[in-house]
Amino acid sequence: MRCVGREGVTGRLRVVVAAFLVVGGLALVLVLPQLGLSQTSDERVVYMALIEPKGGVTVDKEPFPGTQMPKGGGYVLNPPNPQGRWEVSVYQFSPATVVVRQGERVTLEMVGINGAKHSVHIDKYVPNHSVVKRGEIGRVKFTADTPGVFKIHCEEHQPSMEGTLVVLPR
Ligand SMILES: [Cu+2]
């Protein structure tokens, strides 16, 4: 029978403690980025879809409402087609509210899902229209140097296609 002396037990204990430290350290390295605690970057990319949710039905199920929609292209109410189907839709940014921190270098990556084109500008930050066509990606970049609440506009689809940029103070 093999006899383990005092030195042998201490040595094994050291190996076990060292193994725990290595595994624990590895776990921290893997978990911290998930918690966002190690994020030091001042870059922020926000992905936005330029969308048009739509609903429709035939007149035998629901009569055409004939509502007077606000002008500007944001709301669309199409009367019944020859098959009796009518449709309603609205153009929107998704998400419509973007929150960033003061000082961040922001990229809004906008994808045109529906609508032939969207001419987008942001009060204070993006004065010139950035045009995004269906099936294309438009990237708008700016540094959020001033805190506050700013409107994001689409020229073609008022009044509904409007977003809000919130710049939180540091
Ligand atoms: Cu639009």
mmCIF file with all atom_site columns, C-alpha atoms and ligand atoms in Angstrom:
data_model
loop_
_atom_site.group_PDB
_atom_site.id
_atom_site.type_symbol
_atom_site.label_atom_id
_atom_site.label_alt_id
_atom_site.label_comp_id
_atom_site.label_asym_id
_atom_site.label_entity_id
_atom_site.label_seq_id
_atom_site.pdbx_PDB_ins_code
_atom_site.Cartn_x
_atom_site.Cartn_y
_atom_site.Cartn_z
_atom_site.occupancy
_atom_site.B_iso_or_equiv
_atom_site.pdbx_formal_charge
_atom_site.auth_seq_id
_atom_site.auth_comp_id
_atom_site.auth_asym_id
_atom_site.auth_atom_id
_atom_site.pdbx_PDB_model_num
ATOM   1   C  CA . MET A 1 1   ? 0.000   0.000  0.000   1.00 0.00 ? 1   MET A CA 1
ATOM   2   C  CA . ARG A 1 2   ? 1.252   3.503  -0.911  1.00 0.00 ? 2   ARG A CA 1
ATOM   3   C  CA . CYS A 1 3   ? 1.545   5.966  1.898   1.00 0.00 ? 3   CYS A CA 1
ATOM   4   C  CA . VAL A 1 4   ? 0.972   9.684  1.222   1.00 0.00 ? 4   VAL A CA 1
ATOM   5   C  CA . GLY A 1 5   ? 3.021   11.869 3.488   1.00 0.00 ? 5   GLY A CA 1
ATOM   6   C  CA . ARG A 1 6   ? 2.243   15.394 4.756   1.00 0.00 ? 6   ARG A CA 1
ATOM   7   C  CA . GLU A 1 7   ? 4.250   16.954 1.932   1.00 0.00 ? 7   GLU A CA 1
ATOM   8   C  CA . GLY A 1 8   ? 2.246   14.964 -0.643  1.00 0.00 ? 8   GLY A CA 1
ATOM   9   C  CA . VAL A 1 9   ? -1.126  16.166 0.725   1.00 0.00 ? 9   VAL A CA 1
ATOM   10  C  CA . THR A 1 10  ? -0.011  19.838 0.756   1.00 0.00 ? 10  THR A CA 1
ATOM   11  C  CA . GLY A 1 11  ? 1.277   19.485 -2.779  1.00 0.00 ? 11  GLY A CA 1
ATOM   12  C  CA . ARG A 1 12  ? -2.040  18.090 -4.001  1.00 0.00 ? 12  ARG A CA 1
ATOM   13  C  CA . LEU A 1 13  ? -3.897  20.893 -2.210  1.00 0.00 ? 13  LEU A CA 1
ATOM   14  C  CA . ARG A 1 14  ? -1.742  23.453 -4.026  1.00 0.00 ? 14  ARG A CA 1
ATOM   15  C  CA . VAL A 1 15  ? -2.540  21.839 -7.372  1.00 0.00 ? 15  VAL A CA 1
ATOM   16  C  CA . VAL A 1 16  ? -6.308  21.860 -6.603  1.00 0.00 ? 16  VAL A CA 1
ATOM   17  C  CA . VAL A 1 17  ? -6.225  25.539 -5.501  1.00 0.00 ? 17  VAL A CA 1
ATOM   18  C  CA . ALA A 1 18  ? -4.236  26.511 -8.587  1.00 0.00 ? 18  ALA A CA 1
ATOM   19  C  CA . ALA A 1 19  ? -6.723  24.665 -10.811 1.00 0.00 ? 19  ALA A CA 1
ATOM   20  C  CA . PHE A 1 20  ? -9.629  26.515 -9.140  1.00 0.00 ? 20  PHE A CA 1
ATOM   21  C  CA . LEU A 1 21  ? -7.907  29.865 -9.704  1.00 0.00 ? 21  LEU A CA 1
ATOM   22  C  CA . VAL A 1 22  ? -7.295  29.100 -13.378 1.00 0.00 ? 22  VAL A CA 1
ATOM   23  C  CA . VAL A 1 23  ? -10.902 27.935 -13.955 1.00 0.00 ? 23  VAL A CA 1
ATOM   24  C  CA . GLY A 1 24  ? -12.314 30.897 -11.982 1.00 0.00 ? 24  GLY A CA 1
ATOM   25  C  CA . GLY A 1 25  ? -10.174 33.387 -13.881 1.00 0.00 ? 25  GLY A CA 1
ATOM   26  C  CA . LEU A 1 26  ? -11.211 31.854 -17.190 1.00 0.00 ? 26  LEU A CA 1
ATOM   27  C  CA . ALA A 1 27  ? -14.877 32.054 -16.159 1.00 0.00 ? 27  ALA A CA 1
ATOM   28  C  CA . LEU A 1 28  ? -14.482 35.766 -15.329 1.00 0.00 ? 28  LEU A CA 1
ATOM   29  C  CA . VAL A 1 29  ? -12.837 36.470 -18.673 1.00 0.00 ? 29  VAL A CA 1
ATOM   30  C  CA . LEU A 1 30  ? -15.728 34.734 -20.442 1.00 0.00 ? 30  LEU A CA 1
ATOM   31  C  CA . VAL A 1 31  ? -18.559 36.218 -18.350 1.00 0.00 ? 31  VAL A CA 1
ATOM   32  C  CA . LEU A 1 32  ? -17.473 39.868 -17.915 1.00 0.00 ? 32  LEU A CA 1
ATOM   33  C  CA . PRO A 1 33  ? -17.870 40.847 -21.595 1.00 0.00 ? 33  PRO A CA 1
ATOM   34  C  CA . GLN A 1 34  ? -21.418 39.395 -21.539 1.00 0.00 ? 34  GLN A CA 1
ATOM   35  C  CA . LEU A 1 35  ? -22.251 41.686 -18.619 1.00 0.00 ? 35  LEU A CA 1
ATOM   36  C  CA . GLY A 1 36  ? -20.853 44.683 -20.474 1.00 0.00 ? 36  GLY A CA 1
ATOM   37  C  CA . LEU A 1 37  ? -18.575 45.471 -17.535 1.00 0.00 ? 37  LEU A CA 1
ATOM   38  C  CA . SER A 1 38  ? -15.422 45.352 -19.590 1.00 0.00 ? 38  SER A CA 1
ATOM   39  C  CA . GLN A 1 39  ? -16.824 47.484 -22.437 1.00 0.00 ? 39  GLN A CA 1
ATOM   40  C  CA . THR A 1 40  ? -14.672 50.558 -22.830 1.00 0.00 ? 40  THR A CA 1
ATOM   41  C  CA . SER A 1 41  ? -15.483 51.372 -26.454 1.00 0.00 ? 41  SER A CA 1
ATOM   42  C  CA . ASP A 1 42  ? -17.112 54.693 -27.287 1.00 0.00 ? 42  ASP A CA 1
ATOM   43  C  CA . GLU A 1 43  ? -18.449 53.295 -30.539 1.00 0.00 ? 43  GLU A CA 1
ATOM   44  C  CA . ARG A 1 44  ? -22.119 52.444 -30.783 1.00 0.00 ? 44  ARG A CA 1
ATOM   45  C  CA . VAL A 1 45  ? -23.853 50.849 -33.754 1.00 0.00 ? 45  VAL A CA 1
ATOM   46  C  CA . VAL A 1 46  ? -27.649 50.892 -33.840 1.00 0.00 ? 46  VAL A CA 1
ATOM   47  C  CA . TYR A 1 47  ? -29.483 48.761 -36.387 1.00 0.00 ? 47  TYR A CA 1
ATOM   48  C  CA . MET A 1 48  ? -32.731 50.279 -37.697 1.00 0.00 ? 48  MET A CA 1
ATOM   49  C  CA . ALA A 1 49  ? -35.247 48.852 -40.144 1.00 0.00 ? 49  ALA A CA 1
ATOM   50  C  CA . LEU A 1 50  ? -37.340 51.213 -42.248 1.00 0.00 ? 50  LEU A CA 1
ATOM   51  C  CA . ILE A 1 51  ? -40.611 49.339 -42.206 1.00 0.00 ? 51  ILE A CA 1
ATOM   52  C  CA . GLU A 1 52  ? -44.266 49.464 -43.232 1.00 0.00 ? 52  GLU A CA 1
ATOM   53  C  CA . PRO A 1 53  ? -46.551 47.271 -41.097 1.00 0.00 ? 53  PRO A CA 1
ATOM   54  C  CA . LYS A 1 54  ? -49.688 46.521 -43.091 1.00 0.00 ? 54  LYS A CA 1
ATOM   55  C  CA . GLY A 1 55  ? -53.171 45.188 -42.436 1.00 0.00 ? 55  GLY A CA 1
ATOM   56  C  CA . GLY A 1 56  ? -55.915 44.265 -44.876 1.00 0.00 ? 56  GLY A CA 1
ATOM   57  C  CA . VAL A 1 57  ? -59.237 42.500 -45.243 1.00 0.00 ? 57  VAL A CA 1
ATOM   58  C  CA . THR A 1 58  ? -62.092 42.096 -47.726 1.00 0.00 ? 58  THR A CA 1
ATOM   59  C  CA . VAL A 1 59  ? -65.273 44.186 -47.555 1.00 0.00 ? 59  VAL A CA 1
ATOM   60  C  CA . ASP A 1 60  ? -67.473 41.115 -46.993 1.00 0.00 ? 60  ASP A CA 1
ATOM   61  C  CA . LYS A 1 61  ? -65.723 40.697 -43.615 1.00 0.00 ? 61  LYS A CA 1
ATOM   62  C  CA . GLU A 1 62  ? -65.144 44.348 -42.644 1.00 0.00 ? 62  GLU A CA 1
ATOM   63  C  CA . PRO A 1 63  ? -66.466 47.394 -44.504 1.00 0.00 ? 63  PRO A CA 1
ATOM   64  C  CA . PHE A 1 64  ? -63.954 49.937 -45.853 1.00 0.00 ? 64  PHE A CA 1
ATOM   65  C  CA . PRO A 1 65  ? -63.678 52.654 -43.158 1.00 0.00 ? 65  PRO A CA 1
ATOM   66  C  CA . GLY A 1 66  ? -62.942 55.561 -45.521 1.00 0.00 ? 66  GLY A CA 1
ATOM   67  C  CA . THR A 1 67  ? -61.039 57.369 -42.754 1.00 0.00 ? 67  THR A CA 1
ATOM   68  C  CA . GLN A 1 68  ? -59.388 60.659 -43.765 1.00 0.00 ? 68  GLN A CA 1
ATOM   69  C  CA . MET A 1 69  ? -55.687 59.981 -43.109 1.00 0.00 ? 69  MET A CA 1
ATOM   70  C  CA . PRO A 1 70  ? -53.214 62.787 -42.326 1.00 0.00 ? 70  PRO A CA 1
ATOM   71  C  CA . LYS A 1 71  ? -51.342 63.945 -45.429 1.00 0.00 ? 71  LYS A CA 1
ATOM   72  C  CA . GLY A 1 72  ? -47.591 63.428 -45.805 1.00 0.00 ? 72  GLY A CA 1
ATOM   73  C  CA . GLY A 1 73  ? -47.255 59.861 -47.049 1.00 0.00 ? 73  GLY A CA 1
ATOM   74  C  CA . GLY A 1 74  ? -46.745 58.220 -43.645 1.00 0.00 ? 74  GLY A CA 1
ATOM   75  C  CA . TYR A 1 75  ? -50.203 56.651 -43.530 1.00 0.00 ? 75  TYR A CA 1
ATOM   76  C  CA . VAL A 1 76  ? -51.630 54.717 -46.439 1.00 0.00 ? 76  VAL A CA 1
ATOM   77  C  CA . LEU A 1 77  ? -55.270 53.633 -46.727 1.00 0.00 ? 77  LEU A CA 1
ATOM   78  C  CA . ASN A 1 78  ? -55.992 51.897 -50.012 1.00 0.00 ? 78  ASN A CA 1
ATOM   79  C  CA . PRO A 1 79  ? -59.682 51.528 -51.032 1.00 0.00 ? 79  PRO A CA 1
ATOM   80  C  CA . PRO A 1 80  ? -61.056 48.091 -51.992 1.00 0.00 ? 80  PRO A CA 1
ATOM   81  C  CA . ASN A 1 81  ? -59.479 46.550 -55.110 1.00 0.00 ? 81  ASN A CA 1
ATOM   82  C  CA . PRO A 1 82  ? -61.623 44.639 -57.685 1.00 0.00 ? 82  PRO A CA 1
ATOM   83  C  CA . GLN A 1 83  ? -61.587 41.618 -55.328 1.00 0.00 ? 83  GLN A CA 1
ATOM   84  C  CA . GLY A 1 84  ? -62.929 43.761 -52.484 1.00 0.00 ? 84  GLY A CA 1
ATOM   85  C  CA . ARG A 1 85  ? -59.723 43.814 -50.425 1.00 0.00 ? 85  ARG A CA 1
ATOM   86  C  CA . TRP A 1 86  ? -58.674 47.067 -48.745 1.00 0.00 ? 86  TRP A CA 1
ATOM   87  C  CA . GLU A 1 87  ? -55.433 47.770 -46.874 1.00 0.00 ? 87  GLU A CA 1
ATOM   88  C  CA . VAL A 1 88  ? -54.002 50.139 -44.322 1.00 0.00 ? 88  VAL A CA 1
ATOM   89  C  CA . SER A 1 89  ? -50.331 50.681 -43.479 1.00 0.00 ? 89  SER A CA 1
ATOM   90  C  CA . VAL A 1 90  ? -47.973 53.041 -41.722 1.00 0.00 ? 90  VAL A CA 1
ATOM   91  C  CA . TYR A 1 91  ? -44.295 53.839 -42.317 1.00 0.00 ? 91  TYR A CA 1
ATOM   92  C  CA . GLN A 1 92  ? -42.032 53.662 -39.257 1.00 0.00 ? 92  GLN A CA 1
ATOM   93  C  CA . PHE A 1 93  ? -38.496 53.459 -37.952 1.00 0.00 ? 93  PHE A CA 1
ATOM   94  C  CA . SER A 1 94  ? -37.831 50.270 -36.006 1.00 0.00 ? 94  SER A CA 1
ATOM   95  C  CA . PRO A 1 95  ? -36.712 50.973 -33.339 1.00 0.00 ? 95  PRO A CA 1
ATOM   96  C  CA . ALA A 1 96  ? -38.128 54.501 -33.255 1.00 0.00 ? 96  ALA A CA 1
ATOM   97  C  CA . THR A 1 97  ? -36.197 55.541 -30.135 1.00 0.00 ? 97  THR A CA 1
ATOM   98  C  CA . VAL A 1 98  ? -32.411 55.438 -30.092 1.00 0.00 ? 98  VAL A CA 1
ATOM   99  C  CA . VAL A 1 99  ? -30.566 55.991 -26.801 1.00 0.00 ? 99  VAL A CA 1
ATOM   100 C  CA . VAL A 1 100 ? -26.833 56.791 -26.760 1.00 0.00 ? 100 VAL A CA 1
ATOM   101 C  CA . ARG A 1 101 ? -24.377 58.404 -24.334 1.00 0.00 ? 101 ARG A CA 1
ATOM   102 C  CA . GLN A 1 102 ? -22.802 61.803 -24.802 1.00 0.00 ? 102 GLN A CA 1
ATOM   103 C  CA . GLY A 1 103 ? -19.425 61.489 -26.514 1.00 0.00 ? 103 GLY A CA 1
ATOM   104 C  CA . GLU A 1 104 ? -20.170 58.205 -28.277 1.00 0.00 ? 104 GLU A CA 1
ATOM   105 C  CA . ARG A 1 105 ? -19.379 57.840 -31.943 1.00 0.00 ? 105 ARG A CA 1
ATOM   106 C  CA . VAL A 1 106 ? -22.698 56.617 -33.283 1.00 0.00 ? 106 VAL A CA 1
ATOM   107 C  CA . THR A 1 107 ? -23.481 54.724 -36.457 1.00 0.00 ? 107 THR A CA 1
ATOM   108 C  CA . LEU A 1 108 ? -27.124 54.289 -37.401 1.00 0.00 ? 108 LEU A CA 1
ATOM   109 C  CA . GLU A 1 109 ? -27.280 51.404 -39.829 1.00 0.00 ? 109 GLU A CA 1
ATOM   110 C  CA . MET A 1 110 ? -30.610 51.709 -41.635 1.00 0.00 ? 110 MET A CA 1
ATOM   111 C  CA . VAL A 1 111 ? -32.020 49.032 -43.908 1.00 0.00 ? 111 VAL A CA 1
ATOM   112 C  CA . GLY A 1 112 ? -34.808 49.885 -46.358 1.00 0.00 ? 112 GLY A CA 1
ATOM   113 C  CA . ILE A 1 113 ? -37.467 47.184 -46.019 1.00 0.00 ? 113 ILE A CA 1
ATOM   114 C  CA . ASN A 1 114 ? -40.447 48.860 -47.606 1.00 0.00 ? 114 ASN A CA 1
ATOM   115 C  CA . GLY A 1 115 ? -40.995 52.130 -49.433 1.00 0.00 ? 115 GLY A CA 1
ATOM   116 C  CA . ALA A 1 116 ? -38.968 52.987 -52.541 1.00 0.00 ? 116 ALA A CA 1
ATOM   117 C  CA . LYS A 1 117 ? -36.792 55.449 -50.608 1.00 0.00 ? 117 LYS A CA 1
ATOM   118 C  CA . HIS A 1 118 ? -36.470 57.315 -47.341 1.00 0.00 ? 118 HIS A CA 1
ATOM   119 C  CA . SER A 1 119 ? -34.675 60.661 -46.994 1.00 0.00 ? 119 SER A CA 1
ATOM   120 C  CA . VAL A 1 120 ? -33.587 60.751 -43.364 1.00 0.00 ? 120 VAL A CA 1
ATOM   121 C  CA . HIS A 1 121 ? -32.181 63.600 -41.323 1.00 0.00 ? 121 HIS A CA 1
ATOM   122 C  CA . ILE A 1 122 ? -31.683 64.195 -37.591 1.00 0.00 ? 122 ILE A CA 1
ATOM   123 C  CA . ASP A 1 123 ? -32.096 67.565 -35.897 1.00 0.00 ? 123 ASP A CA 1
ATOM   124 C  CA . LYS A 1 124 ? -28.713 69.023 -34.885 1.00 0.00 ? 124 LYS A CA 1
ATOM   125 C  CA . TYR A 1 125 ? -26.672 65.933 -35.822 1.00 0.00 ? 125 TYR A CA 1
ATOM   126 C  CA . VAL A 1 126 ? -27.455 65.022 -39.433 1.00 0.00 ? 126 VAL A CA 1
ATOM   127 C  CA . PRO A 1 127 ? -28.687 68.168 -41.229 1.00 0.00 ? 127 PRO A CA 1
ATOM   128 C  CA . ASN A 1 128 ? -28.303 66.756 -44.755 1.00 0.00 ? 128 ASN A CA 1
ATOM   129 C  CA . HIS A 1 129 ? -30.669 64.071 -45.982 1.00 0.00 ? 129 HIS A CA 1
ATOM   130 C  CA . SER A 1 130 ? -29.299 60.573 -46.141 1.00 0.00 ? 130 SER A CA 1
ATOM   131 C  CA . VAL A 1 131 ? -31.243 58.572 -48.730 1.00 0.00 ? 131 VAL A CA 1
ATOM   132 C  CA . VAL A 1 132 ? -31.969 54.883 -48.051 1.00 0.00 ? 132 VAL A CA 1
ATOM   133 C  CA . LYS A 1 133 ? -33.597 52.853 -50.823 1.00 0.00 ? 133 LYS A CA 1
ATOM   134 C  CA . ARG A 1 134 ? -35.423 49.571 -50.449 1.00 0.00 ? 134 ARG A CA 1
ATOM   135 C  CA . GLY A 1 135 ? -32.980 46.683 -50.196 1.00 0.00 ? 135 GLY A CA 1
ATOM   136 C  CA . GLU A 1 136 ? -30.058 48.951 -49.410 1.00 0.00 ? 136 GLU A CA 1
ATOM   137 C  CA . ILE A 1 137 ? -28.185 49.872 -46.239 1.00 0.00 ? 137 ILE A CA 1
ATOM   138 C  CA . GLY A 1 138 ? -27.621 53.505 -45.352 1.00 0.00 ? 138 GLY A CA 1
ATOM   139 C  CA . ARG A 1 139 ? -25.123 54.397 -42.619 1.00 0.00 ? 139 ARG A CA 1
ATOM   140 C  CA . VAL A 1 140 ? -25.354 57.691 -40.788 1.00 0.00 ? 140 VAL A CA 1
ATOM   141 C  CA . LYS A 1 141 ? -22.398 58.558 -38.530 1.00 0.00 ? 141 LYS A CA 1
ATOM   142 C  CA . PHE A 1 142 ? -22.041 61.303 -35.960 1.00 0.00 ? 142 PHE A CA 1
ATOM   143 C  CA . THR A 1 143 ? -20.513 62.034 -32.564 1.00 0.00 ? 143 THR A CA 1
ATOM   144 C  CA . ALA A 1 144 ? -23.159 62.610 -29.916 1.00 0.00 ? 144 ALA A CA 1
ATOM   145 C  CA . ASP A 1 145 ? -21.483 65.655 -28.364 1.00 0.00 ? 145 ASP A CA 1
ATOM   146 C  CA . THR A 1 146 ? -24.607 67.429 -27.094 1.00 0.00 ? 146 THR A CA 1
ATOM   147 C  CA . PRO A 1 147 ? -27.047 65.785 -24.675 1.00 0.00 ? 147 PRO A CA 1
ATOM   148 C  CA . GLY A 1 148 ? -30.758 66.134 -25.270 1.00 0.00 ? 148 GLY A CA 1
ATOM   149 C  CA . VAL A 1 149 ? -33.702 64.793 -27.235 1.00 0.00 ? 149 VAL A CA 1
ATOM   150 C  CA . PHE A 1 150 ? -33.634 65.147 -31.026 1.00 0.00 ? 150 PHE A CA 1
ATOM   151 C  CA . LYS A 1 151 ? -36.071 64.204 -33.781 1.00 0.00 ? 151 LYS A CA 1
ATOM   152 C  CA . ILE A 1 152 ? -35.237 61.768 -36.565 1.00 0.00 ? 152 ILE A CA 1
ATOM   153 C  CA . HIS A 1 153 ? -37.266 62.600 -39.691 1.00 0.00 ? 153 HIS A CA 1
ATOM   154 C  CA . CYS A 1 154 ? -38.166 60.855 -42.918 1.00 0.00 ? 154 CYS A CA 1
ATOM   155 C  CA . GLU A 1 155 ? -39.013 63.358 -45.652 1.00 0.00 ? 155 GLU A CA 1
ATOM   156 C  CA . GLU A 1 156 ? -41.338 61.061 -47.638 1.00 0.00 ? 156 GLU A CA 1
ATOM   157 C  CA . HIS A 1 157 ? -43.392 59.593 -44.797 1.00 0.00 ? 157 HIS A CA 1
ATOM   158 C  CA . GLN A 1 158 ? -44.806 62.243 -42.509 1.00 0.00 ? 158 GLN A CA 1
ATOM   159 C  CA . PRO A 1 159 ? -46.078 62.410 -39.865 1.00 0.00 ? 159 PRO A CA 1
ATOM   160 C  CA . SER A 1 160 ? -45.657 58.789 -38.735 1.00 0.00 ? 160 SER A CA 1
ATOM   161 C  CA . MET A 1 161 ? -42.091 58.051 -39.753 1.00 0.00 ? 161 MET A CA 1
ATOM   162 C  CA . GLU A 1 162 ? -40.420 59.989 -37.032 1.00 0.00 ? 162 GLU A CA 1
ATOM   163 C  CA . GLY A 1 163 ? -37.969 58.749 -34.443 1.00 0.00 ? 163 GLY A CA 1
ATOM   164 C  CA . THR A 1 164 ? -36.326 60.106 -31.320 1.00 0.00 ? 164 THR A CA 1
ATOM   165 C  CA . LEU A 1 165 ? -32.614 60.278 -30.578 1.00 0.00 ? 165 LEU A CA 1
ATOM   166 C  CA . VAL A 1 166 ? -31.895 60.497 -26.853 1.00 0.00 ? 166 VAL A CA 1
ATOM   167 C  CA . VAL A 1 167 ? -28.342 61.552 -25.937 1.00 0.00 ? 167 VAL A CA 1
ATOM   168 C  CA . LEU A 1 168 ? -27.748 60.891 -22.223 1.00 0.00 ? 168 LEU A CA 1
ATOM   169 C  CA . PRO A 1 169 ? -25.340 63.298 -20.472 1.00 0.00 ? 169 PRO A CA 1
ATOM   170 C  CA . ARG A 1 170 ? -22.075 61.803 -19.146 1.00 0.00 ? 170 ARG A CA 1
HETATM 171 CU CU . CU  B 2 .   ? -39.697 56.929 -44.938 1.00 0.00 ? 1   CU  B CU 1
#
